[in-house]
Amino acid sequence: MVTLEQIQQRLIETIKNCGMTQTELAKKLGISNQAIGQYLHQNRFPALDTLANLCNIVDVSPAYILFYEDEGGAR
């Protein structure tokens, strides 16, 4: 079973590797920097459209974030 903590760890890793700050990513997504922080460190999961847009921006597959793919996840 995949936990929220595992998904959050993938999100943290993905955002670090994309070369953007949380603030830059939040601006591109049209959400607050606090919302990004909540996705990464609190029990909050992005809406599906936000997750899809985030994955497009950082060029990673949603399947990778959700543990349907094991490595890379680049589309």
PDB file of C-alpha atoms in Angstrom:
ATOM      1  CA  MET A   1       0.000   0.000   0.000  1.00  0.00           C
ATOM      2  CA  VAL A   2       1.272   3.452  -0.912  1.00  0.00           C
ATOM      3  CA  THR A   3       1.113   6.073   1.823  1.00  0.00           C
ATOM      4  CA  LEU A   4       0.701   9.832   1.617  1.00  0.00           C
ATOM      5  CA  GLU A   5       4.173  10.165   3.128  1.00  0.00           C
ATOM      6  CA  GLN A   6       5.679   8.177   0.234  1.00  0.00           C
ATOM      7  CA  ILE A   7       3.873  10.348  -2.312  1.00  0.00           C
ATOM      8  CA  GLN A   8       5.034  13.473  -0.498  1.00  0.00           C
ATOM      9  CA  GLN A   9       8.620  12.194  -0.624  1.00  0.00           C
ATOM     10  CA  ARG A  10       8.322  11.691  -4.387  1.00  0.00           C
ATOM     11  CA  LEU A  11       6.926  15.203  -4.761  1.00  0.00           C
ATOM     12  CA  ILE A  12       9.788  16.650  -2.685  1.00  0.00           C
ATOM     13  CA  GLU A  13      12.361  14.749  -4.751  1.00  0.00           C
ATOM     14  CA  THR A  14      10.732  15.756  -8.036  1.00  0.00           C
ATOM     15  CA  ILE A  15      10.525  19.445  -7.144  1.00  0.00           C
ATOM     16  CA  LYS A  16      14.159  19.475  -5.981  1.00  0.00           C
ATOM     17  CA  ASN A  17      15.282  17.860  -9.237  1.00  0.00           C
ATOM     18  CA  CYS A  18      13.312  20.190 -11.519  1.00  0.00           C
ATOM     19  CA  GLY A  19      15.484  23.213 -10.711  1.00  0.00           C
ATOM     20  CA  MET A  20      12.555  25.398  -9.621  1.00  0.00           C
ATOM     21  CA  THR A  21      11.835  26.798  -6.212  1.00  0.00           C
ATOM     22  CA  GLN A  22       8.537  26.092  -4.486  1.00  0.00           C
ATOM     23  CA  THR A  23       7.628  29.733  -5.059  1.00  0.00           C
ATOM     24  CA  GLU A  24       8.305  29.520  -8.808  1.00  0.00           C
ATOM     25  CA  LEU A  25       6.297  26.322  -9.062  1.00  0.00           C
ATOM     26  CA  ALA A  26       3.408  27.821  -7.097  1.00  0.00           C
ATOM     27  CA  LYS A  27       3.316  30.828  -9.454  1.00  0.00           C
ATOM     28  CA  LYS A  28       3.237  28.577 -12.520  1.00  0.00           C
ATOM     29  CA  LEU A  29       0.420  26.549 -10.965  1.00  0.00           C
ATOM     30  CA  GLY A  30      -1.521  29.626  -9.889  1.00  0.00           C
ATOM     31  CA  ILE A  31      -1.596  28.535  -6.249  1.00  0.00           C
ATOM     32  CA  SER A  32      -0.004  29.825  -3.078  1.00  0.00           C
ATOM     33  CA  ASN A  33       3.442  28.861  -1.877  1.00  0.00           C
ATOM     34  CA  GLN A  34       1.733  27.722   1.322  1.00  0.00           C
ATOM     35  CA  ALA A  35      -0.342  25.218  -0.670  1.00  0.00           C
ATOM     36  CA  ILE A  36       2.847  23.664  -2.071  1.00  0.00           C
ATOM     37  CA  GLY A  37       4.213  23.437   1.470  1.00  0.00           C
ATOM     38  CA  GLN A  38       1.042  21.710   2.614  1.00  0.00           C
ATOM     39  CA  TYR A  39       1.318  19.151  -0.199  1.00  0.00           C
ATOM     40  CA  LEU A  40       4.883  18.404   0.848  1.00  0.00           C
ATOM     41  CA  HIS A  41       4.689  18.485   4.623  1.00  0.00           C
ATOM     42  CA  GLN A  42       1.081  18.193   5.806  1.00  0.00           C
ATOM     43  CA  ASN A  43      -1.780  15.810   5.216  1.00  0.00           C
ATOM     44  CA  ARG A  44      -3.014  17.610   2.118  1.00  0.00           C
ATOM     45  CA  PHE A  45      -3.015  16.207  -1.399  1.00  0.00           C
ATOM     46  CA  PRO A  46      -3.325  18.389  -4.502  1.00  0.00           C
ATOM     47  CA  ALA A  47      -6.523  18.279  -6.522  1.00  0.00           C
ATOM     48  CA  LEU A  48      -6.175  15.998  -9.533  1.00  0.00           C
ATOM     49  CA  ASP A  49      -6.005  18.906 -11.986  1.00  0.00           C
ATOM     50  CA  THR A  50      -3.299  20.562  -9.868  1.00  0.00           C
ATOM     51  CA  LEU A  51      -1.332  17.297  -9.717  1.00  0.00           C
ATOM     52  CA  ALA A  52      -1.626  16.878 -13.492  1.00  0.00           C
ATOM     53  CA  ASN A  53      -0.453  20.458 -14.087  1.00  0.00           C
ATOM     54  CA  LEU A  54       2.400  20.059 -11.605  1.00  0.00           C
ATOM     55  CA  CYS A  55       3.549  16.913 -13.400  1.00  0.00           C
ATOM     56  CA  ASN A  56       3.426  18.714 -16.759  1.00  0.00           C
ATOM     57  CA  ILE A  57       5.477  21.623 -15.424  1.00  0.00           C
ATOM     58  CA  VAL A  58       8.196  19.445 -13.873  1.00  0.00           C
ATOM     59  CA  ASP A  59       8.054  16.920 -16.751  1.00  0.00           C
ATOM     60  CA  VAL A  60       7.323  13.830 -14.720  1.00  0.00           C
ATOM     61  CA  SER A  61       4.597  11.249 -15.094  1.00  0.00           C
ATOM     62  CA  PRO A  62       1.747  11.287 -12.563  1.00  0.00           C
ATOM     63  CA  ALA A  63       2.171   7.511 -12.537  1.00  0.00           C
ATOM     64  CA  TYR A  64       5.658   7.992 -11.094  1.00  0.00           C
ATOM     65  CA  ILE A  65       4.405  10.298  -8.337  1.00  0.00           C
ATOM     66  CA  LEU A  66       1.646   7.798  -7.488  1.00  0.00           C
ATOM     67  CA  PHE A  67       4.010   4.772  -7.562  1.00  0.00           C
ATOM     68  CA  TYR A  68       2.610   3.159 -10.709  1.00  0.00           C
ATOM     69  CA  GLU A  69       6.072   3.539 -12.263  1.00  0.00           C
ATOM     70  CA  ASP A  70       9.293   2.771 -10.433  1.00  0.00           C
ATOM     71  CA  GLU A  71      11.942   5.049 -11.893  1.00  0.00           C
ATOM     72  CA  GLY A  72      12.392   8.306 -13.696  1.00  0.00           C
ATOM     73  CA  GLY A  73       8.883   8.981 -14.722  1.00  0.00           C
ATOM     74  CA  ALA A  74       9.919  11.494 -17.386  1.00  0.00           C
ATOM     75  CA  ARG A  75       7.357  11.736 -20.117  1.00  0.00           C
TER      76      ARG A  75
END
